[in-house]
């Protein structure tokens, strides 16, 4: 969709910093979006503007009032982006820190006994937090085995492991290794049917850049993202929690309002940059729908992003013009099925007789930036069941172009012919 509209893809790319060149390497194709997406120019500008403001919130002066307004607006913008009519949004140190904070509060605040439920698909952030705090609270941790072939996990996979005493559950929205999405709403529903009071927390960190978050439809209590993976900057994480979750005991100053989950002075700049991200989604939506409704524009942007990313991954897998796709290169193995409808902009692959680090270097020498994933504490859960030591992750976003995929395939053809 975006790719077939030359003006639009041009306008989209113009909104991001360092689209086709790296200040340290020079010209390169950026296919390392799962490690950190490109930053919006508006985010970089807003960061600089806010970094220069010396004032603090909570004073009776125009600067302090403006900072409070910016934070309140960003919280509203983010709730719109998440489609969360209730609950609240707040920032923390990182996505990982917020997952630990939410998971520990849920486990310590839930009724005694029972189990904490997760899946083997999860990133170590949620898995580690669950195991650590379940142990401290005397609860058992149960891990649902994911489907290694599809690189995802379903409500049917969760079902046999859900018991009425499931106190806390975590669900990964999209895997950063397989690149496959999970039907969060279906799993949350399956959990609620058996354990209605369970606290359900979602790791949406890999999903956020791909659009289409709809918290109101999920029936959950917590959702966490890392904004640097969603076109903002490094240095903060963002969490949404439900009204019910807000009431849980949590770290905070004695005497402070119960609903306040932020710790210490808030970084107004962090909030302000996320308003820029939401404004970008609205702008993109305005290019692909006639609706002037803000949420309708955000949803339209999500659909356009998904459609364009599918075009890109299809081109990468099945070829473009007279270039062969990865599935036509006998030396290349594609993880979790080439025809996988759950794919979100990401292809993980192996090349026979070549380790992942060597392939990453060969692609770097040809101006393509990708990343190796090894069977370590980050990725062994996905790679070991597939009998793999490592893989190369090629991760795209909607600002990438078919021209860049063609450059990548040309490089791959050279490399496999070596
Ligand atoms: C799915 C997922 N969860 C958690 C994390 C950790 O995020 P951060 O390092 O931003 O805290 C990542 C980072 O790659 C991720 O992809």
Short mmCIF file of C-alpha atoms and ligand atoms in Angstrom, two decimals:
data_model
loop_
_atom_site.label_atom_id
_atom_site.label_comp_id
_atom_site.label_asym_id
_atom_site.label_seq_id
_atom_site.Cartn_x
_atom_site.Cartn_y
_atom_site.Cartn_z
CA UNK A 1 0.00 0.00 0.00
CA UNK A 2 2.65 2.55 1.03
CA UNK A 3 5.12 1.10 -1.45
CA UNK A 4 2.78 1.51 -4.40
CA UNK A 5 2.39 5.24 -3.62
CA UNK A 6 5.77 6.74 -4.39
CA UNK A 7 4.92 10.14 -2.94
CA UNK A 8 3.68 8.66 0.31
CA UNK A 9 6.66 6.39 0.95
CA UNK A 10 8.88 9.38 0.17
CA UNK A 11 6.98 11.56 2.65
CA UNK A 12 7.08 8.80 5.27
CA UNK A 13 10.84 8.35 4.93
CA UNK A 14 11.40 12.11 5.14
CA UNK A 15 9.91 12.09 8.65
CA UNK A 16 12.64 9.82 10.08
CA UNK A 17 16.26 10.50 11.02
CA UNK A 18 19.11 8.45 9.50
CA UNK A 19 16.81 6.63 7.07
CA UNK A 20 19.45 5.58 4.58
CA UNK A 21 22.73 6.43 6.22
CA UNK A 22 24.35 5.92 9.59
CA UNK A 23 26.48 8.74 11.07
CA UNK A 24 29.16 6.17 11.97
CA UNK A 25 29.10 3.83 8.96
CA UNK A 26 27.74 5.88 6.06
CA UNK A 27 25.15 4.66 3.58
CA UNK A 28 23.29 1.59 4.75
CA UNK A 29 19.93 -0.14 4.58
CA UNK A 30 18.42 -0.31 8.08
CA UNK A 31 16.94 -3.76 8.67
CA UNK A 32 17.66 -3.80 12.42
CA UNK A 33 14.35 -2.30 13.51
CA UNK A 34 13.64 -4.98 16.12
CA UNK A 35 16.78 -3.79 17.93
CA UNK A 36 15.51 -0.18 17.88
CA UNK A 37 13.43 1.48 15.18
CA UNK A 38 14.35 4.72 13.41
CA UNK A 39 13.60 7.90 15.36
CA UNK A 40 11.12 10.47 14.11
CA UNK A 41 12.73 13.85 13.33
CA UNK A 42 9.95 15.44 15.38
CA UNK A 43 11.02 13.31 18.37
CA UNK A 44 14.66 14.40 18.04
CA UNK A 45 13.55 18.06 17.83
CA UNK A 46 11.16 17.75 20.77
CA UNK A 47 13.85 16.02 22.86
CA UNK A 48 16.26 18.89 22.29
CA UNK A 49 13.58 21.48 23.09
CA UNK A 50 12.53 19.76 26.32
CA UNK A 51 16.08 18.96 27.47
CA UNK A 52 16.77 22.70 27.75
CA UNK A 53 13.86 23.44 30.11
CA UNK A 54 15.16 23.80 33.70
CA UNK A 55 11.78 23.93 35.44
CA UNK A 56 10.07 21.27 37.48
CA UNK A 57 6.39 20.41 37.59
CA UNK A 58 4.14 21.30 40.52
CA UNK A 59 5.05 25.00 40.91
CA UNK A 60 2.85 28.01 40.36
CA UNK A 61 4.60 29.46 37.31
CA UNK A 62 3.91 29.33 33.57
CA UNK A 63 6.69 26.83 32.84
CA UNK A 64 5.54 24.36 35.49
CA UNK A 65 1.95 24.63 34.31
CA UNK A 66 3.05 23.95 30.74
CA UNK A 67 5.03 20.86 31.80
CA UNK A 68 1.98 19.49 33.62
CA UNK A 69 -0.16 20.16 30.53
CA UNK A 70 2.34 18.38 28.26
CA UNK A 71 2.35 15.30 30.51
CA UNK A 72 -1.45 15.19 30.77
CA UNK A 73 -1.75 15.52 26.98
CA UNK A 74 0.80 12.77 26.38
CA UNK A 75 -1.07 10.43 28.72
CA UNK A 76 -4.32 11.10 26.81
CA UNK A 77 -2.56 10.69 23.45
CA UNK A 78 -1.03 7.39 24.55
CA UNK A 79 -4.36 6.05 25.80
CA UNK A 80 -5.84 6.91 22.40
CA UNK A 81 -2.94 5.13 20.68
CA UNK A 82 -3.54 2.08 22.89
CA UNK A 83 -7.35 2.39 22.61
CA UNK A 84 -7.59 2.26 26.40
CA UNK A 85 -10.69 4.05 27.68
CA UNK A 86 -9.86 3.41 31.34
CA UNK A 87 -6.74 2.96 33.43
CA UNK A 88 -3.63 5.10 33.28
CA UNK A 89 -0.32 5.46 31.47
CA UNK A 90 3.07 6.17 33.04
CA UNK A 91 6.75 6.04 32.11
CA UNK A 92 9.55 4.07 33.75
CA UNK A 93 13.23 3.40 33.16
CA UNK A 94 12.72 0.86 30.32
CA UNK A 95 10.30 -1.77 29.05
CA UNK A 96 12.14 -4.40 31.09
CA UNK A 97 11.97 -2.35 34.28
CA UNK A 98 8.25 -1.75 33.82
CA UNK A 99 7.57 -5.45 33.20
CA UNK A 100 9.42 -6.26 36.42
CA UNK A 101 7.49 -3.55 38.27
CA UNK A 102 4.05 -4.65 37.02
CA UNK A 103 4.71 -8.35 37.40
CA UNK A 104 6.11 -8.01 40.94
CA UNK A 105 3.17 -5.81 42.03
CA UNK A 106 0.66 -8.26 40.55
CA UNK A 107 2.27 -11.31 42.13
CA UNK A 108 2.68 -9.70 45.55
CA UNK A 109 -0.79 -8.13 45.43
CA UNK A 110 -2.73 -11.17 44.21
CA UNK A 111 -4.49 -13.61 46.51
CA UNK A 112 -2.11 -16.03 48.29
CA UNK A 113 -1.07 -19.31 46.64
CA UNK A 114 -1.96 -20.24 43.07
CA UNK A 115 0.14 -20.07 39.96
CA UNK A 116 1.85 -17.54 37.71
CA UNK A 117 1.43 -18.45 34.05
CA UNK A 118 3.63 -17.50 31.09
CA UNK A 119 4.89 -19.13 27.92
CA UNK A 120 8.19 -20.30 26.50
CA UNK A 121 7.75 -17.77 23.67
CA UNK A 122 8.44 -14.87 26.01
CA UNK A 123 11.44 -12.56 26.16
CA UNK A 124 13.50 -13.07 29.34
CA UNK A 125 12.19 -9.75 30.70
CA UNK A 126 8.73 -11.13 31.58
CA UNK A 127 9.91 -14.70 32.16
CA UNK A 128 12.66 -13.64 34.60
CA UNK A 129 10.31 -11.30 36.50
CA UNK A 130 7.68 -14.05 36.84
CA UNK A 131 10.16 -16.68 38.03
CA UNK A 132 11.83 -14.36 40.54
CA UNK A 133 8.64 -12.95 42.08
CA UNK A 134 6.63 -16.19 41.97
CA UNK A 135 9.41 -17.77 44.04
CA UNK A 136 9.41 -14.89 46.53
CA UNK A 137 5.61 -15.04 46.87
CA UNK A 138 5.49 -18.85 47.17
CA UNK A 139 3.59 -19.38 43.91
CA UNK A 140 4.41 -21.91 41.20
CA UNK A 141 5.51 -20.65 37.78
CA UNK A 142 3.95 -22.57 34.88
CA UNK A 143 5.30 -22.08 31.36
CA UNK A 144 3.10 -22.93 28.37
CA UNK A 145 5.19 -24.54 25.61
CA UNK A 146 4.91 -22.44 22.44
CA UNK A 147 4.65 -23.92 18.95
CA UNK A 148 8.23 -24.05 17.64
CA UNK A 149 7.09 -24.55 14.03
CA UNK A 150 4.87 -21.45 13.89
CA UNK A 151 7.03 -19.39 16.27
CA UNK A 152 3.90 -18.37 18.19
CA UNK A 153 1.54 -19.53 20.95
CA UNK A 154 -2.27 -19.80 20.95
CA UNK A 155 -5.22 -19.87 23.35
CA UNK A 156 -5.41 -23.64 22.72
CA UNK A 157 -1.79 -23.96 23.86
CA UNK A 158 -2.57 -22.00 27.05
CA UNK A 159 -5.86 -23.80 27.78
CA UNK A 160 -4.59 -27.03 29.44
CA UNK A 161 -2.39 -24.97 31.79
CA UNK A 162 -5.02 -22.45 32.96
CA UNK A 163 -6.47 -23.28 36.38
CA UNK A 164 -8.97 -21.37 38.55
CA UNK A 165 -6.05 -20.38 40.81
CA UNK A 166 -4.10 -18.67 37.98
CA UNK A 167 -3.32 -15.41 39.77
CA UNK A 168 -1.05 -13.67 37.26
CA UNK A 169 -0.48 -14.36 33.55
CA UNK A 170 1.87 -12.88 31.00
CA UNK A 171 1.45 -12.90 27.21
CA UNK A 172 3.96 -11.84 24.57
CA UNK A 173 2.32 -9.84 21.77
CA UNK A 174 5.03 -10.42 19.12
CA UNK A 175 8.25 -12.41 19.30
CA UNK A 176 11.44 -10.46 18.56
CA UNK A 177 13.13 -13.68 17.36
CA UNK A 178 10.50 -15.49 15.26
CA UNK A 179 8.76 -12.20 14.35
CA UNK A 180 5.35 -13.84 14.78
CA UNK A 181 2.37 -12.24 16.50
CA UNK A 182 0.11 -13.74 19.17
CA UNK A 183 -3.68 -13.36 19.49
CA UNK A 184 -3.51 -11.64 22.87
CA UNK A 185 -7.29 -11.11 23.13
CA UNK A 186 -8.08 -14.80 22.56
CA UNK A 187 -5.57 -15.92 25.22
CA UNK A 188 -6.77 -13.31 27.72
CA UNK A 189 -10.36 -14.46 27.15
CA UNK A 190 -9.41 -18.11 27.69
CA UNK A 191 -7.70 -17.13 30.97
CA UNK A 192 -10.64 -14.97 32.17
CA UNK A 193 -13.13 -17.82 31.48
CA UNK A 194 -11.34 -20.00 34.03
CA UNK A 195 -9.68 -17.43 36.33
CA UNK A 196 -11.74 -14.21 36.12
CA UNK A 197 -9.63 -12.24 38.62
CA UNK A 198 -6.24 -13.10 37.11
CA UNK A 199 -3.93 -10.12 36.50
CA UNK A 200 -2.97 -10.30 32.83
CA UNK A 201 0.12 -8.40 31.65
CA UNK A 202 1.22 -8.05 28.03
CA UNK A 203 4.73 -7.51 26.69
CA UNK A 204 3.94 -5.37 23.62
CA UNK A 205 7.54 -4.21 23.12
CA UNK A 206 8.14 -5.89 19.75
CA UNK A 207 4.59 -5.31 18.50
CA UNK A 208 4.15 -1.55 19.01
CA UNK A 209 5.94 -0.37 15.84
CA UNK A 210 3.71 -2.56 13.71
CA UNK A 211 0.49 -0.76 14.73
CA UNK A 212 -2.88 -2.06 15.79
CA UNK A 213 -2.91 -1.99 19.60
CA UNK A 214 -6.49 -2.27 20.95
CA UNK A 215 -6.39 -2.63 24.73
CA UNK A 216 -10.17 -2.17 25.21
CA UNK A 217 -10.78 -5.35 23.24
CA UNK A 218 -8.23 -7.49 25.12
CA UNK A 219 -9.61 -7.58 28.68
CA UNK A 220 -6.16 -7.18 30.28
CA UNK A 221 -4.54 -5.32 33.20
CA UNK A 222 -1.15 -4.20 31.92
CA UNK A 223 0.58 -3.43 28.61
CA UNK A 224 4.24 -2.41 28.29
CA UNK A 225 6.22 -0.96 25.39
CA UNK A 226 9.72 0.42 24.81
CA UNK A 227 9.24 3.69 22.87
CA UNK A 228 12.68 3.54 21.16
CA UNK A 229 11.27 0.51 19.30
CA UNK A 230 8.26 2.62 18.28
CA UNK A 231 9.90 5.68 16.65
CA UNK A 232 10.64 7.61 19.86
CA UNK A 233 13.98 7.79 21.69
CA UNK A 234 15.92 5.68 24.17
CA UNK A 235 15.77 6.28 27.92
CA UNK A 236 12.24 5.37 28.98
CA UNK A 237 9.56 2.68 28.90
CA UNK A 238 5.78 3.16 28.78
CA UNK A 239 3.16 1.19 30.67
CA UNK A 240 -0.62 1.16 30.72
CA UNK A 241 -2.40 -0.33 33.74
CA UNK A 242 -6.12 -0.90 34.35
CA UNK A 243 -8.08 0.88 37.08
CA UNK A 244 -8.13 -2.36 39.05
CA UNK A 245 -4.37 -2.75 38.71
CA UNK A 246 -3.85 0.89 39.78
CA UNK A 247 -5.28 -0.03 43.19
CA UNK A 248 -2.64 -2.73 43.86
CA UNK A 249 -0.02 -1.95 46.52
CA UNK A 250 3.14 -0.72 44.77
CA UNK A 251 6.39 1.15 45.36
CA UNK A 252 5.75 4.81 46.15
CA UNK A 253 6.27 7.55 48.69
CA UNK A 254 4.36 7.32 51.96
CA UNK A 255 1.58 9.88 51.83
CA UNK A 256 1.63 10.22 48.02
CA UNK A 257 -1.67 9.63 46.15
CA UNK A 258 -2.40 5.88 45.84
CA UNK A 259 -2.91 6.11 42.08
CA UNK A 260 0.56 7.55 41.46
CA UNK A 261 2.83 4.86 39.98
CA UNK A 262 5.63 7.13 38.78
CA UNK A 263 8.69 7.18 41.01
CA UNK A 264 10.35 10.57 41.44
CA UNK A 265 10.39 13.61 39.18
CA UNK A 266 8.87 12.86 35.80
CA UNK A 267 10.77 13.35 32.55
CA UNK A 268 8.42 15.67 30.68
CA UNK A 269 10.52 15.22 27.54
CA UNK A 270 9.83 11.47 27.50
CA UNK A 271 6.10 12.08 27.60
CA UNK A 272 6.34 14.86 25.01
CA UNK A 273 8.17 12.64 22.54
CA UNK A 274 5.46 10.00 22.73
CA UNK A 275 2.86 12.63 21.80
CA UNK A 276 4.98 13.10 18.66
CA UNK A 277 4.75 9.36 17.92
CA UNK A 278 0.97 9.44 18.25
CA UNK A 279 0.80 12.56 16.06
CA UNK A 280 2.84 10.68 13.44
CA UNK A 281 0.40 7.74 13.44
CA UNK A 282 -2.45 10.23 13.04
CA UNK A 283 -0.67 11.92 10.15
CA UNK A 284 -0.02 8.55 8.45
CA UNK A 285 -3.66 7.58 8.95
CA UNK A 286 -4.78 10.88 7.42
CA UNK A 287 -2.90 9.87 4.24
CA UNK A 288 -4.81 6.60 3.88
CA UNK A 289 -8.31 7.38 5.18
CA UNK A 290 -10.73 10.29 4.76
CA UNK A 291 -11.82 10.03 8.37
CA UNK A 292 -10.95 12.95 10.62
CA UNK A 293 -11.49 10.90 13.77
CA UNK A 294 -8.18 10.53 15.60
CA UNK A 295 -8.58 6.89 16.57
CA UNK A 296 -9.85 5.95 13.09
CA UNK A 297 -6.68 7.52 11.66
CA UNK A 298 -4.46 5.57 14.07
CA UNK A 299 -6.24 2.33 13.10
CA UNK A 300 -5.92 3.14 9.39
CA UNK A 301 -2.20 3.77 9.90
CA UNK A 302 -1.87 0.37 11.60
CA UNK A 303 -3.56 -1.36 8.66
CA UNK A 304 -1.38 0.46 6.11
CA UNK A 305 1.74 -0.46 8.11
CA UNK A 306 0.72 -4.12 8.24
CA UNK A 307 -0.07 -4.24 4.51
CA UNK A 308 3.23 -2.60 3.52
CA UNK A 309 5.28 -4.81 5.83
CA UNK A 310 3.61 -7.86 4.29
CA UNK A 311 4.56 -6.59 0.82
CA UNK A 312 8.15 -6.20 2.04
CA UNK A 313 8.44 -9.62 3.67
CA UNK A 314 6.73 -11.28 0.67
CA UNK A 315 9.25 -9.60 -1.65
CA UNK A 316 12.08 -10.78 0.60
CA UNK A 317 10.79 -14.35 0.78
CA UNK A 318 9.44 -14.89 -2.73
CA UNK A 319 11.43 -12.45 -4.86
CA UNK A 320 10.97 -9.10 -6.53
CA UNK A 321 11.44 -8.23 -10.22
CA UNK A 322 14.00 -10.68 -11.52
CA UNK A 323 15.59 -11.17 -8.11
CA UNK A 324 15.13 -14.51 -6.39
CA UNK A 325 13.59 -14.50 -2.92
CA UNK A 326 15.11 -16.23 0.11
CA UNK A 327 12.85 -19.28 -0.37
CA UNK A 328 14.42 -19.81 -3.82
CA UNK A 329 17.97 -19.85 -2.44
CA UNK A 330 18.63 -23.51 -1.49
CA UNK A 331 21.34 -22.50 1.01
CA UNK A 332 18.90 -20.35 3.00
CA UNK A 333 16.59 -21.62 5.74
CA UNK A 334 13.67 -19.45 6.87
CA UNK A 335 12.52 -19.87 10.47
CA UNK A 336 8.90 -20.66 11.38
CA UNK A 337 7.50 -21.09 7.88
CA UNK A 338 7.75 -18.78 4.87
CA UNK A 339 3.94 -18.65 4.48
CA UNK A 340 3.23 -17.68 8.08
CA UNK A 341 0.28 -15.23 8.39
CA UNK A 342 1.43 -14.18 11.87
CA UNK A 343 4.61 -12.51 10.55
CA UNK A 344 5.18 -8.86 11.52
CA UNK A 345 7.85 -7.33 9.30
CA UNK A 346 10.58 -9.75 10.36
CA UNK A 347 12.37 -12.67 8.70
CA UNK A 348 14.82 -14.83 10.64
CA UNK A 349 17.07 -17.00 8.53
CA UNK A 350 20.13 -19.25 8.38
CA UNK A 351 22.63 -19.91 5.59
CA UNK A 352 24.05 -23.41 5.27
CA UNK A 353 27.72 -23.60 6.29
CA UNK A 354 27.84 -20.00 7.55
CA UNK A 355 27.43 -18.89 11.14
CA UNK A 356 25.18 -15.92 11.88
CA UNK A 357 28.01 -13.52 12.82
CA UNK A 358 29.76 -14.18 9.49
CA UNK A 359 26.54 -13.55 7.58
CA UNK A 360 25.90 -10.31 9.52
CA UNK A 361 29.43 -9.14 8.59
CA UNK A 362 28.99 -10.11 4.94
CA UNK A 363 25.74 -8.13 4.80
CA UNK A 364 27.35 -5.18 6.65
CA UNK A 365 30.14 -5.09 4.05
CA UNK A 366 27.38 -4.78 1.42
CA UNK A 367 25.65 -1.93 3.26
CA UNK A 368 22.85 -3.90 4.95
CA UNK A 369 22.42 -3.73 8.73
CA UNK A 370 20.90 -6.81 10.37
CA UNK A 371 21.51 -8.63 13.66
CA UNK A 372 22.56 -12.12 14.81
CA UNK A 373 20.49 -13.95 17.41
CA UNK A 374 22.23 -16.75 19.31
CA UNK A 375 20.93 -19.60 21.46
CA UNK A 376 21.71 -17.56 24.60
CA UNK A 377 19.48 -16.33 27.41
CA UNK A 378 17.68 -14.02 24.99
CA UNK A 379 16.87 -16.39 22.15
CA UNK A 380 17.57 -20.02 23.11
CA UNK A 381 13.86 -20.51 23.85
CA UNK A 382 13.09 -20.04 20.14
CA UNK A 383 16.29 -21.40 18.54
CA UNK A 384 17.02 -24.56 20.58
CA UNK A 385 13.67 -26.28 19.82
CA UNK A 386 14.45 -25.70 16.13
CA UNK A 387 17.88 -27.33 16.58
CA UNK A 388 19.66 -24.05 15.79
CA UNK A 389 22.71 -22.41 17.39
CA UNK A 390 21.96 -19.04 15.86
CA UNK A 391 20.14 -17.17 13.12
CA UNK A 392 20.20 -13.79 11.40
CA UNK A 393 17.26 -11.50 12.09
CA UNK A 394 16.19 -9.19 9.28
CA UNK A 395 13.67 -6.78 10.74
CA UNK A 396 11.80 -4.18 8.74
CA UNK A 397 9.39 -1.32 9.41
CA UNK A 398 6.88 0.48 7.21
CA UNK A 399 9.43 3.15 6.13
CA UNK A 400 11.57 0.50 4.48
CA UNK A 401 11.15 0.20 0.72
CA UNK A 402 11.02 -2.55 -1.89
CA UNK A 403 14.14 -0.98 -3.36
CA UNK A 404 15.93 -1.74 -0.07
CA UNK A 405 14.64 -5.32 -0.16
CA UNK A 406 16.05 -5.60 -3.69
CA UNK A 407 19.45 -4.37 -2.41
CA UNK A 408 19.30 -6.97 0.33
CA UNK A 409 18.42 -9.81 -2.09
CA UNK A 410 21.24 -8.77 -4.42
CA UNK A 411 23.65 -8.92 -1.48
CA UNK A 412 22.28 -12.32 -0.40
CA UNK A 413 22.71 -13.72 -3.92
CA UNK A 414 26.35 -12.66 -3.87
CA UNK A 415 26.92 -14.13 -0.43
CA UNK A 416 25.36 -17.55 -1.08
CA UNK A 417 27.34 -17.79 -4.33
CA UNK A 418 30.69 -17.30 -2.52
C1 LIG B 1 9.55 -8.61 23.26
C2 LIG B 1 10.56 -7.87 24.05
N1 LIG B 1 10.41 -7.76 25.39
C3 LIG B 1 11.28 -7.09 26.15
C4 LIG B 1 12.39 -6.49 25.62
C5 LIG B 1 13.31 -5.70 26.48
O1 LIG B 1 13.12 -4.35 26.16
P1 LIG B 1 14.07 -3.19 26.72
O2 LIG B 1 15.47 -3.63 26.49
O3 LIG B 1 13.68 -2.02 25.92
O4 LIG B 1 13.76 -3.02 28.16
C6 LIG B 1 12.62 -6.60 24.24
C7 LIG B 1 13.84 -6.04 23.64
O5 LIG B 1 14.31 -6.46 22.63
C8 LIG B 1 11.68 -7.29 23.44
O6 LIG B 1 11.83 -7.39 22.11
#
